[in-house]
Coordinates of C-alpha atoms and ligand atoms in Angstrom, one line a residue:
X1 CA 3.3 -4.2 -27.4
X2 CA -0.2 -5.1 -28.5
X3 CA -2.3 -3.1 -30.9
X4 CA -5.4 -1.5 -29.5
X5 CA -8.3 0.3 -31.1
X6 CA -11.2 2.5 -29.9
X7 CA -13.6 -0.2 -31.1
X8 CA -12.0 -2.7 -28.9
X9 CA -12.8 -0.6 -25.8
X10 CA -16.5 -1.3 -26.6
X11 CA -15.8 -5.0 -26.7
X12 CA -14.1 -4.8 -23.3
X13 CA -17.1 -2.8 -21.9
X14 CA -19.4 -5.5 -23.2
X15 CA -17.2 -8.0 -21.3
X16 CA -17.2 -6.1 -18.1
X17 CA -21.0 -5.5 -18.3
X18 CA -21.5 -9.2 -18.6
X19 CA -19.8 -9.8 -15.3
X20 CA -22.5 -7.8 -13.5
X21 CA -25.6 -10.0 -14.1
X22 CA -23.5 -13.1 -13.4
X23 CA -22.5 -11.8 -10.0
X24 CA -26.1 -10.7 -9.3
X25 CA -27.4 -14.1 -10.1
X26 CA -25.3 -15.6 -7.3
X27 CA -25.1 -12.8 -4.7
X28 CA -28.2 -10.9 -3.6
X29 CA -28.4 -7.3 -2.7
X30 CA -25.3 -6.0 -4.4
X31 CA -27.2 -2.9 -5.3
X32 CA -27.6 -2.0 -1.6
X33 CA -24.0 -0.8 -1.2
X34 CA -20.6 -0.2 -2.8
X35 CA -17.6 -1.9 -4.2
X36 CA -14.1 -1.0 -3.0
X37 CA -12.0 -1.9 -6.0
X38 CA -8.3 -0.8 -5.8
X39 CA -7.4 0.1 -9.4
X40 CA -4.3 1.9 -10.7
X41 CA -2.9 3.5 -13.8
X42 CA 0.6 3.7 -15.1
X43 CA 2.2 6.6 -17.0
X44 CA 2.2 6.1 -20.8
X45 CA 5.1 6.3 -23.1
X46 CA 5.2 7.8 -26.6
X47 CA 6.4 5.4 -29.4
X48 CA 8.4 6.7 -32.4
X49 CA 5.3 6.5 -34.5
X50 CA 3.7 9.1 -32.2
X51 CA 1.2 6.6 -30.9
X52 CA 1.1 6.3 -27.1
X53 CA 1.7 3.0 -25.4
X54 CA 0.4 2.0 -22.0
X55 CA -0.8 -1.1 -20.2
X56 CA -4.1 -2.4 -21.3
X57 CA -5.9 -1.6 -18.0
X58 CA -4.5 2.0 -18.0
X59 CA -6.0 2.4 -21.5
X60 CA -9.3 1.1 -20.3
X61 CA -9.4 3.2 -17.1
X62 CA -8.6 6.3 -19.0
X63 CA -11.2 5.7 -21.6
X64 CA -14.7 7.4 -21.4
X65 CA -16.1 3.8 -21.4
X66 CA -14.7 3.4 -17.9
X67 CA -15.1 6.9 -16.7
X68 CA -18.7 7.0 -17.7
X69 CA -19.5 3.4 -16.7
X70 CA -23.2 3.4 -16.0
X71 CA -23.1 2.2 -12.4
X72 CA -20.6 4.9 -11.5
X73 CA -23.3 7.6 -11.8
X74 CA -24.9 6.1 -8.7
X75 CA -21.6 6.1 -6.8
X76 CA -21.4 2.4 -6.4
X77 CA -17.6 2.4 -6.1
X78 CA -15.7 3.9 -3.2
X79 CA -12.7 5.0 -5.4
X80 CA -13.5 8.1 -7.4
X81 CA -12.1 8.1 -11.0
X82 CA -9.8 11.0 -10.2
X83 CA -8.0 8.9 -7.6
X84 CA -7.8 5.8 -9.8
X85 CA -6.4 8.0 -12.6
X86 CA -3.6 9.5 -10.4
X87 CA -0.2 8.6 -11.9
X88 CA 1.4 8.4 -8.5
X89 CA 0.5 4.9 -7.3
X90 CA 1.4 5.7 -3.7
X91 CA -0.9 8.7 -3.5
X92 CA -3.6 6.7 -5.3
X93 CA -3.3 3.7 -3.0
X94 CA -3.4 6.0 0.1
X95 CA -6.5 7.9 -1.1
X96 CA -8.3 4.8 -2.3
X97 CA -7.9 3.2 1.1
X98 CA -8.9 6.4 2.9
X99 CA -12.1 6.6 0.8
X100 CA -12.7 2.9 1.4
X101 CA -12.3 3.3 5.1
X102 CA -14.5 6.3 5.4
X103 CA -17.3 4.5 3.5
X104 CA -16.7 1.2 5.3
X105 CA -20.4 0.8 6.3
X106 CA -21.5 0.8 2.7
X107 CA -18.9 -1.6 1.3
X108 CA -20.4 -4.9 0.1
X109 CA -17.4 -6.2 -1.9
X110 CA -13.7 -5.5 -2.2
X111 CA -11.2 -6.4 -4.7
X112 CA -8.4 -5.6 -7.1
X113 CA -7.4 -7.2 -10.5
X114 CA -5.0 -9.8 -9.2
X115 CA -4.6 -11.3 -5.7
X116 CA -1.0 -9.8 -5.5
X117 CA -2.3 -6.2 -5.9
X118 CA -4.9 -6.8 -3.2
X119 CA -2.3 -8.1 -0.7
X120 CA -0.1 -5.2 -1.5
X121 CA -2.9 -2.9 -0.4
X122 CA -3.3 -4.8 2.9
X123 CA 0.4 -4.4 3.4
X124 CA 0.1 -0.7 2.7
X125 CA -2.7 -0.5 5.2
X126 CA -0.6 -2.2 7.8
X127 CA 2.1 0.5 7.2
X128 CA -0.2 3.5 7.1
X129 CA -3.3 2.8 9.3
X130 CA -2.3 5.3 12.0
X131 CA -1.9 8.1 9.5
X132 CA -5.2 7.1 7.8
X133 CA -7.0 7.2 11.1
X134 CA -5.5 10.5 12.0
X135 CA -6.8 12.0 8.7
X136 CA -10.2 10.6 9.5
X137 CA -10.0 12.0 13.0
X138 CA -9.1 15.5 11.8
X139 CA -11.0 15.5 8.5
X140 CA -7.7 16.7 6.9
X141 CA -5.8 14.8 4.1
X142 CA -2.1 14.4 4.8
X143 CA 0.1 17.1 3.2
X144 CA 2.0 14.7 1.1
X145 CA -1.1 14.0 -1.0
X146 CA -0.2 16.8 -3.5
X147 CA -1.9 15.6 -6.7
X148 CA -4.7 18.2 -6.9
X149 CA -7.5 16.1 -8.3
X150 CA -6.7 13.2 -6.0
X151 CA -6.6 15.5 -3.0
X152 CA -9.9 17.3 -3.9
X153 CA -11.8 14.0 -4.5
X154 CA -10.5 12.5 -1.3
X155 CA -11.3 15.6 0.8
X156 CA -14.9 15.6 -0.5
X157 CA -15.4 12.0 0.6
X158 CA -13.5 12.5 3.9
X159 CA -15.8 15.3 4.9
X160 CA -15.9 16.5 8.5
X161 CA -13.6 15.3 11.4
X162 CA -14.9 11.8 12.5
X163 CA -13.2 10.8 15.7
X164 CA -15.7 8.0 16.4
X165 CA -14.9 6.3 13.1
X166 CA -11.1 6.8 13.6
X167 CA -11.4 5.1 17.0
X168 CA -13.3 2.2 15.6
X169 CA -10.7 1.6 12.8
X170 CA -7.8 2.1 15.2
X171 CA -9.2 -0.5 17.6
X172 CA -9.4 -3.1 14.8
X173 CA -6.0 -2.3 13.3
X174 CA -4.3 -2.2 16.7
X175 CA -5.7 -5.6 17.7
X176 CA -3.5 -8.7 18.5
X177 CA -3.7 -10.1 15.0
X178 CA -4.7 -9.1 11.5
X179 CA -6.5 -12.4 11.0
X180 CA -9.9 -11.6 9.4
X181 CA -9.0 -7.9 9.1
X182 CA -11.1 -7.4 5.9
X183 CA -14.3 -8.6 7.6
X184 CA -13.5 -6.4 10.7
X185 CA -12.8 -3.2 8.8
X186 CA -15.5 -3.7 6.1
X187 CA -18.1 -5.8 8.1
X188 CA -20.8 -6.0 5.3
X189 CA -18.4 -7.4 2.7
X190 CA -19.8 -10.4 0.9
X191 CA -16.7 -11.4 -1.1
X192 CA -13.2 -10.5 -2.3
X193 CA -13.0 -10.2 -6.1
X194 CA -9.4 -11.0 -7.2
X195 CA -8.0 -13.4 -9.7
X196 CA -6.6 -16.4 -7.7
X197 CA -6.2 -18.9 -10.5
X198 CA -2.9 -19.7 -12.3
X199 CA 0.2 -18.2 -10.7
X200 CA -2.0 -16.3 -8.3
X201 CA -3.1 -19.5 -6.6
X202 CA -0.2 -19.3 -4.2
X203 CA -1.8 -16.2 -2.5
X204 CA -4.9 -18.1 -1.5
X205 CA -3.7 -19.0 2.1
X206 CA -2.6 -15.5 2.8
X207 CA -5.8 -14.0 1.5
X208 CA -7.8 -16.5 3.5
X209 CA -5.9 -15.4 6.6
X210 CA -6.9 -11.7 6.1
X211 CA -10.3 -12.3 4.7
X212 CA -12.1 -14.0 7.7
X213 CA -13.5 -16.7 5.4
X214 CA -14.9 -14.5 2.6
X215 CA -15.3 -16.2 -0.8
X216 CA -12.5 -15.4 -3.2
X217 CA -13.9 -14.7 -6.6
X218 CA -12.0 -14.9 -9.9
X219 CA -14.4 -13.4 -12.4
X220 CA -12.5 -13.2 -15.6
X221 CA -9.6 -14.5 -17.7
X222 CA -8.0 -11.8 -19.9
X223 CA -4.8 -10.5 -21.2
X224 CA -3.2 -7.5 -23.0
X225 CA -3.7 -9.3 -26.3
X226 CA -7.4 -9.8 -25.8
X227 CA -10.0 -10.6 -23.2
X228 CA -10.9 -14.2 -23.2
X229 CA -13.6 -15.4 -20.9
X230 CA -15.6 -15.2 -17.8
X231 CA -16.4 -17.4 -14.8
X232 CA -20.1 -18.3 -14.9
X233 CA -20.0 -19.9 -11.4
X234 CA -18.2 -17.2 -9.5
X235 CA -18.7 -18.8 -6.1
X236 CA -16.9 -22.0 -7.0
X237 CA -13.8 -22.9 -5.0
X238 CA -10.6 -21.4 -6.5
X239 CA -9.4 -24.9 -7.5
X240 CA -12.7 -25.5 -9.4
X241 CA -12.8 -22.2 -11.3
X242 CA -13.2 -22.5 -15.0
X243 CA -13.7 -19.8 -17.6
X244 CA -16.1 -19.9 -20.5
X245 CA -14.5 -18.2 -23.5
X246 CA -16.6 -15.6 -25.3
X247 CA -16.5 -16.3 -29.0
X248 CA -17.1 -12.7 -29.8
X249 CA -13.9 -11.5 -28.1
X250 CA -11.5 -13.0 -30.8
X251 CA -11.3 -16.0 -33.1
X252 CA -10.0 -18.7 -30.8
X253 CA -8.0 -21.8 -31.9
X254 CA -6.4 -24.4 -29.8
X255 CA -3.1 -26.3 -30.3
X256 CA -3.4 -29.7 -28.7
X257 CA -0.8 -30.4 -26.0
X258 CA -0.3 -33.6 -24.1
X259 CA -1.4 -34.0 -20.5
X260 CA 2.1 -33.5 -19.3
X261 CA 1.9 -30.2 -21.1
X262 CA 4.4 -31.0 -23.9
X263 CA 3.5 -30.3 -27.4
X264 CA 1.9 -33.3 -29.2
X265 CA 4.1 -33.4 -32.2
X266 CA 7.9 -33.6 -32.3
X267 CA 7.7 -30.3 -30.5
X268 CA 10.6 -29.4 -28.3
X269 CA 13.4 -29.4 -30.8
X270 CA 11.2 -27.3 -33.2
X271 CA 10.3 -24.7 -30.7
X272 CA 12.8 -22.2 -32.0
X273 CA 11.9 -22.6 -35.6
X274 CA 9.2 -20.0 -36.2
X275 CA 8.2 -21.2 -39.7
X276 CA 7.6 -24.8 -38.6
X277 CA 5.7 -23.5 -35.6
X278 CA 3.5 -21.4 -37.9
X279 CA 3.0 -24.5 -40.0
X280 CA 2.0 -26.4 -37.0
X281 CA -0.6 -23.9 -35.9
X282 CA -2.1 -24.1 -39.5
X283 CA -2.1 -27.9 -39.5
X284 CA -3.0 -28.8 -36.0
X285 CA -5.0 -26.0 -34.4
X286 CA -8.6 -26.9 -33.7
X287 CA -11.6 -24.6 -33.4
X288 CA -13.5 -23.7 -30.3
X289 CA -16.3 -26.1 -31.3
X290 CA -13.9 -29.0 -31.7
X291 CA -12.1 -29.1 -28.3
X292 CA -12.6 -32.2 -26.3
X293 CA -13.4 -32.7 -22.6
X294 CA -10.4 -33.4 -20.5
X295 CA -7.9 -32.4 -23.2
X296 CA -5.2 -29.8 -22.9
X297 CA -4.6 -27.0 -25.4
X298 CA -2.5 -24.0 -26.0
X299 CA -4.6 -20.9 -26.7
X300 CA -4.1 -19.3 -30.1
X301 CA -6.0 -16.0 -30.9
X302 CA -6.7 -14.0 -34.0
X303 CA -7.9 -10.6 -32.6
X304 CA -9.9 -7.7 -34.0
X305 CA -7.0 -5.5 -33.4
X306 CA -4.6 -7.3 -35.7
X307 CA -2.9 -10.3 -34.1
X308 CA -3.0 -13.3 -36.5
X309 CA -2.9 -16.8 -35.0
X310 CA -1.0 -15.5 -32.1
X311 CA 0.1 -18.0 -29.4
X312 CA -0.8 -16.4 -26.1
X313 CA 1.4 -19.0 -24.2
X314 CA -1.4 -20.2 -21.9
X315 CA -2.2 -23.9 -21.5
X316 CA -5.8 -24.6 -20.8
X317 CA -7.8 -27.8 -20.0
X318 CA -11.4 -28.4 -21.1
X319 CA -13.4 -29.0 -17.9
X320 CA -17.0 -28.9 -19.3
X321 CA -19.5 -27.0 -21.3
X322 CA -22.0 -24.2 -20.7
X323 CA -24.7 -25.2 -23.1
X324 CA -22.4 -25.9 -26.0
X325 CA -19.7 -23.4 -25.1
X326 CA -16.5 -25.1 -23.8
X327 CA -15.2 -24.2 -20.4
X328 CA -11.5 -24.2 -19.5
X329 CA -9.3 -24.4 -16.5
X330 CA -6.2 -22.3 -16.6
X331 CA -3.3 -24.7 -16.2
X332 CA -0.1 -22.7 -16.6
X333 CA 1.8 -20.4 -18.8
X334 CA 3.9 -22.2 -21.4
X335 CA 7.7 -22.2 -21.1
X336 CA 8.0 -20.5 -17.8
X337 CA 10.8 -22.9 -16.9
X338 CA 13.8 -23.5 -14.7
X339 CA 16.3 -25.6 -16.5
X340 CA 19.9 -26.7 -15.7
X341 CA 20.3 -29.7 -17.8
X342 CA 17.6 -31.6 -19.7
X343 CA 15.2 -30.8 -17.0
X344 CA 12.3 -28.4 -17.7
X345 CA 10.4 -27.2 -14.7
X346 CA 7.4 -25.1 -15.5
X347 CA 5.5 -22.7 -13.2
X348 CA 2.9 -25.3 -12.3
X349 CA 5.5 -28.0 -11.4
X350 CA 7.3 -25.5 -9.2
X351 CA 4.0 -24.4 -7.5
X352 CA 3.2 -28.0 -6.7
X353 CA 6.6 -28.7 -5.3
X354 CA 6.6 -25.6 -3.2
X355 CA 3.1 -26.3 -2.0
X356 CA 4.3 -29.7 -0.7
X357 CA 7.3 -28.3 1.0
X358 CA 5.5 -25.5 2.8
X359 CA 3.2 -28.1 4.4
X360 CA 6.2 -28.9 6.7
X361 CA 6.3 -25.3 7.9
X362 CA 2.6 -24.5 8.3
X363 CA 2.1 -26.6 11.5
X364 CA 4.9 -24.4 13.0
X365 CA 2.7 -21.3 12.3
X366 CA 4.8 -20.1 9.4
X367 CA 3.2 -18.6 6.2
X368 CA 5.1 -18.6 2.9
X369 CA 4.0 -15.2 1.6
X370 CA 6.0 -15.1 -1.6
X371 CA 8.5 -17.1 -3.6
X372 CA 10.5 -17.0 -6.8
X373 CA 13.4 -19.0 -8.2
X374 CA 16.3 -18.9 -10.5
X375 CA 18.7 -21.4 -12.0
X376 CA 22.1 -20.7 -10.5
X377 CA 24.6 -21.8 -13.0
X378 CA 27.5 -19.8 -11.6
X379 CA 29.0 -23.1 -10.1
X380 CA 29.2 -26.5 -11.7
X381 CA 26.9 -28.3 -11.5
X382 CA 24.2 -25.6 -11.5
X383 CA 21.3 -25.8 -9.0
X384 CA 17.9 -24.5 -8.4
X385 CA 17.6 -21.6 -6.0
X386 CA 14.3 -20.6 -4.4
X387 CA 13.8 -17.3 -2.6
X388 CA 11.2 -17.6 0.1
X389 CA 9.6 -14.8 2.2
X390 CA 8.3 -16.2 5.4
X391 CA 6.3 -14.7 8.3
X392 CA 4.6 -16.0 11.4
X393 CA 0.8 -16.2 11.2
X394 CA -0.6 -13.0 12.8
X395 CA 2.5 -10.9 12.6
X396 CA 5.3 -9.9 10.3
X397 CA 8.1 -11.0 12.5
X398 CA 10.8 -13.1 10.8
X399 CA 10.4 -16.6 12.3
X400 CA 13.2 -18.4 14.0
X401 CA 14.4 -20.9 11.4
X402 CA 15.2 -24.4 12.2
X403 CA 18.0 -25.5 9.8
X404 CA 17.0 -29.2 9.7
X405 CA 13.3 -28.3 8.9
X406 CA 14.5 -25.9 6.1
X407 CA 16.7 -28.6 4.7
X408 CA 13.8 -31.0 4.7
X409 CA 11.8 -28.3 2.8
X410 CA 14.6 -28.3 0.2
X411 CA 14.4 -32.1 -0.1
X412 CA 10.7 -32.1 -0.3
X413 CA 10.8 -29.7 -3.2
X414 CA 13.2 -32.0 -5.0
X415 CA 11.2 -35.1 -4.3
X416 CA 8.1 -33.3 -5.8
X417 CA 9.8 -32.2 -9.0
X418 CA 9.5 -34.5 -12.1
X419 CA 11.5 -37.6 -12.9
X420 CA 13.8 -35.8 -15.3
X421 CA 14.9 -33.4 -12.6
X422 CA 15.4 -36.3 -10.1
X423 CA 17.4 -38.3 -12.7
X424 CA 19.6 -35.3 -13.3
X425 CA 20.1 -34.9 -9.6
X426 CA 20.6 -38.5 -8.6
X427 CA 22.0 -40.4 -11.6
X428 CA 23.6 -37.8 -13.9
X429 CA 24.6 -35.5 -11.0
X430 CA 24.2 -32.7 -13.5
X431 CA 22.2 -30.7 -11.0
X432 CA 23.4 -29.8 -7.6
X433 CA 21.4 -29.8 -4.3
X434 CA 18.5 -27.4 -4.3
X435 CA 18.9 -24.3 -2.2
X436 CA 16.3 -22.2 -0.4
X437 CA 17.3 -18.6 0.5
X438 CA 15.0 -17.1 3.1
X439 CA 14.6 -13.3 2.6
X440 CA 13.6 -10.5 4.9
X441 CA 10.0 -9.3 5.2
X442 CA 9.2 -6.8 2.4
X443 CA 11.8 -8.2 0.0
X444 CA 9.1 -9.0 -2.6
X445 CA 7.7 -5.5 -2.3
X446 CA 11.2 -4.3 -3.3
X447 CA 11.2 -6.7 -6.2
X448 CA 7.8 -5.4 -7.3
X449 CA 9.1 -1.8 -7.0
X450 CA 12.0 -2.8 -9.2
X451 CA 9.8 -4.4 -11.8
X452 CA 7.5 -1.4 -11.8
X453 CA 10.5 0.9 -12.2
X454 CA 11.4 -1.2 -15.3
X455 CA 7.9 -0.7 -16.8
X456 CA 5.6 -3.3 -15.2
X457 CA 2.1 -2.1 -14.4
X458 CA 0.9 -2.2 -10.8
X459 CA -2.5 -3.7 -11.8
X460 CA -1.1 -6.4 -14.0
X461 CA 2.0 -7.2 -11.9
X462 CA 2.5 -10.8 -11.1
X463 CA 5.6 -11.9 -9.1
X464 CA 7.8 -13.6 -11.7
X465 CA 8.2 -17.2 -10.6
X466 CA 11.6 -17.4 -12.2
X467 CA 14.0 -14.5 -12.2
X468 CA 16.5 -13.9 -15.0
X469 CA 17.5 -10.3 -14.4
X470 CA 20.8 -9.9 -12.6
X471 CA 19.7 -6.7 -11.0
X472 CA 16.5 -8.4 -9.6
X473 CA 18.6 -11.3 -8.2
X474 CA 21.0 -8.8 -6.6
X475 CA 17.9 -7.2 -4.9
X476 CA 16.8 -10.5 -3.5
X477 CA 20.3 -11.7 -2.6
X478 CA 21.0 -8.5 -0.6
X479 CA 18.1 -9.4 1.7
X480 CA 18.9 -13.0 2.4
X481 CA 18.8 -14.0 6.1
X482 CA 19.3 -17.8 5.8
X483 CA 20.5 -20.3 3.2
X484 CA 19.7 -23.9 3.3
X485 CA 20.5 -26.8 1.0
X486 CA 19.0 -30.2 0.4
X487 CA 21.0 -32.9 2.2
X488 CA 19.4 -35.9 0.4
X489 CA 19.4 -36.9 -3.2
X490 CA 15.8 -37.4 -4.3
X491 CA 14.3 -40.7 -5.2
X492 CA 14.5 -41.8 -8.8
X493 CA 13.8 -45.2 -10.4
X494 CA 15.4 -45.9 -13.8
X495 CA 12.7 -48.0 -15.5
X496 CA 9.7 -45.6 -15.5
X497 CA 8.8 -44.0 -18.8
X498 CA 10.0 -40.4 -18.9
X499 CA 7.8 -37.8 -20.4
X500 CA 10.2 -35.0 -21.0
Ligands
AMP1 P1 -1.0 -9.5 -19.0 O1 -1.3 -9.4 -20.5 O2 0.3 -9.0 -18.6 O3 -2.1 -8.9 -18.2 O4 -1.0 -11.1 -18.7 C1 -2.0 -11.9 -19.3 C2 -1.8 -13.3 -18.7 O5 -2.1 -13.3 -17.3 C3 -2.6 -14.3 -19.3 O6 -2.2 -14.7 -20.6 C4 -2.5 -15.4 -18.3 O7 -1.3 -16.1 -18.4 C5 -2.5 -14.6 -17.0 N1 -3.9 -14.5 -16.5 C6 -4.8 -13.6 -16.8 N2 -6.0 -13.8 -16.2 C7 -5.9 -15.0 -15.6 C8 -6.7 -15.8 -14.8 N3 -8.0 -15.5 -14.5 N4 -6.2 -17.0 -14.3 C9 -4.9 -17.3 -14.5 N5 -4.1 -16.6 -15.2 C10 -4.5 -15.4 -15.8

C-alpha cells in the first residue's frame, strides 16, 4: 500500500495535462472529435486506521481533478464519468462500449491504460456485439444494466432507436474475420493509446491484428508509488519507446546494474539483507543528472507522499537525452524470475525465449494470445512449465496442434534461455525438460477474474508472467488441452564466461 495525498492529485493532473500538447504536436485535428478511453474503478477497502485504500487510478478517477478535467466539459470523451465510476466492471465495460459505438463517427482515438485491458474490451465486444446492436436498434439499454447512474448516462447517449447504425455495426462484427475491426468500427481513429512497453510488449501482434495498422502509442510510464515520465515521441515504434522522467514528480536516483541486469556489486547473496541494501543505495545510487548513455539502472524514488529511497524494482536503460533530461527505455521488472537450481530467468529473458518459439507457429496461422509460467518442483528434477493460450488468426477456434511442432517450440524456448539454464539442463541435469501446456480459449480471462477477485485492479492488471499461487495454477491446469515436452537437451558450451 502506497501513501497518497490530495496534493499529489495535482501533481498527477499536471502530468496528464502535459500529455495533451505532446500528442497535439504529433497528431493534427484531435480537437475535431472524441476519445474512447475504457477506464475502470475498483471498490475501496477501509484500513484499520480508518483511511480508505484503493488502486491509484481509482483514486484519481474518483477525484474532482479527474471528474472536472477541463476537456471533459466539451464532451471530448465517449465514456461519461458516471459509467467510469461504476463499481461493477461488467456493467461499466458494456456501457462504455455502447457509448463508444453510438458515437463511432466522432471517435478519433481509442485506448485503455494497458494493452491487456484494451484487448479484454475487444474480447467483451466479441461476446456482446449482438446485444449491443439490439440496444442501439431499439434505443433501450439491456435490463441487466441496473446501476442507476450508469443506466441513465448510457440512455442519454443512446437516444432514439437507430436501426441504420445497428445494421452497420452488425455487418462489420458479423464479417469473416475481426482483422482490423477497430478501424472498421471506429473509422476515423488515428491511433490506439495503450502501454505496450515492458511486459505489455507481447500483446503487440494481437493488437496489430485488430487495429488495422493504427499506431500503438505508449504515452506514459507510471506506478502506484509515483508517476515517472512521459514519451515525448509518441509515434515512435513500440520497440523504440523511451520515457523522459519528469524531475518534479519525485526525487529520482539510480542504482547501477550491469548490462545482464545483475547488480554491480557482490549483489545476489546480499539481496535479502535489507541493511546492506540500504547502505548500497546510499553509497552507489547516482542522481538523474549523472546517469550515462547506454547504462542500466534500477530506479529508486523518494516521493512527496513519504517513500524514502524506495526501490521500485524496475530496470531502465539510458537511451538519450531531451535537452539535458535523460530518457530511459523500460527493460524489465527486477526479480520476476523462474528458478529451479542456480538459474534465474527474468521476465525479459522469458519474453525473448517465447518470442523465438512462437515464430515456429506464426507461419501456420497461430497467434499466441497469452502466456505465463511456473517452476514445477513437484517432481525431481523440477522443470519450467509454460501455459500458452493459442488461437487461429481471424477466429477463436482452438487450433489443431501438431505434437512435433509443439515439442520444437519447447526446445526453442530452452535454446533461447541463458547459459546457466542450459548448463543446468545439459550438464548438471538439475532441470528437467521444459513443458508447454496449451490451455483453452478464455483461460487467461479466468485467470484475470481470479486475480481481480483477489484484489487486483482491472485497469492496472498485468498478466503475471510467473504464477506462484496454487489456486491460480489449478485454474490454468483445469483448462489444459495439450501437454508437450522438449525432446532435446539444449546446446551449452562449457568454456564461455557465465554471467549469473
Ligand atoms: P502498478 O503500480 O501496479 O500500476 O505497476 C507499476 C509498474 O508497472 C511499474 O513499476 C512498471 O513495472 C510497470 N509499468 C508502468 N508503466 C509502464 C510502461 N509504460 N512500460 C513498461 N512498464 C510499465
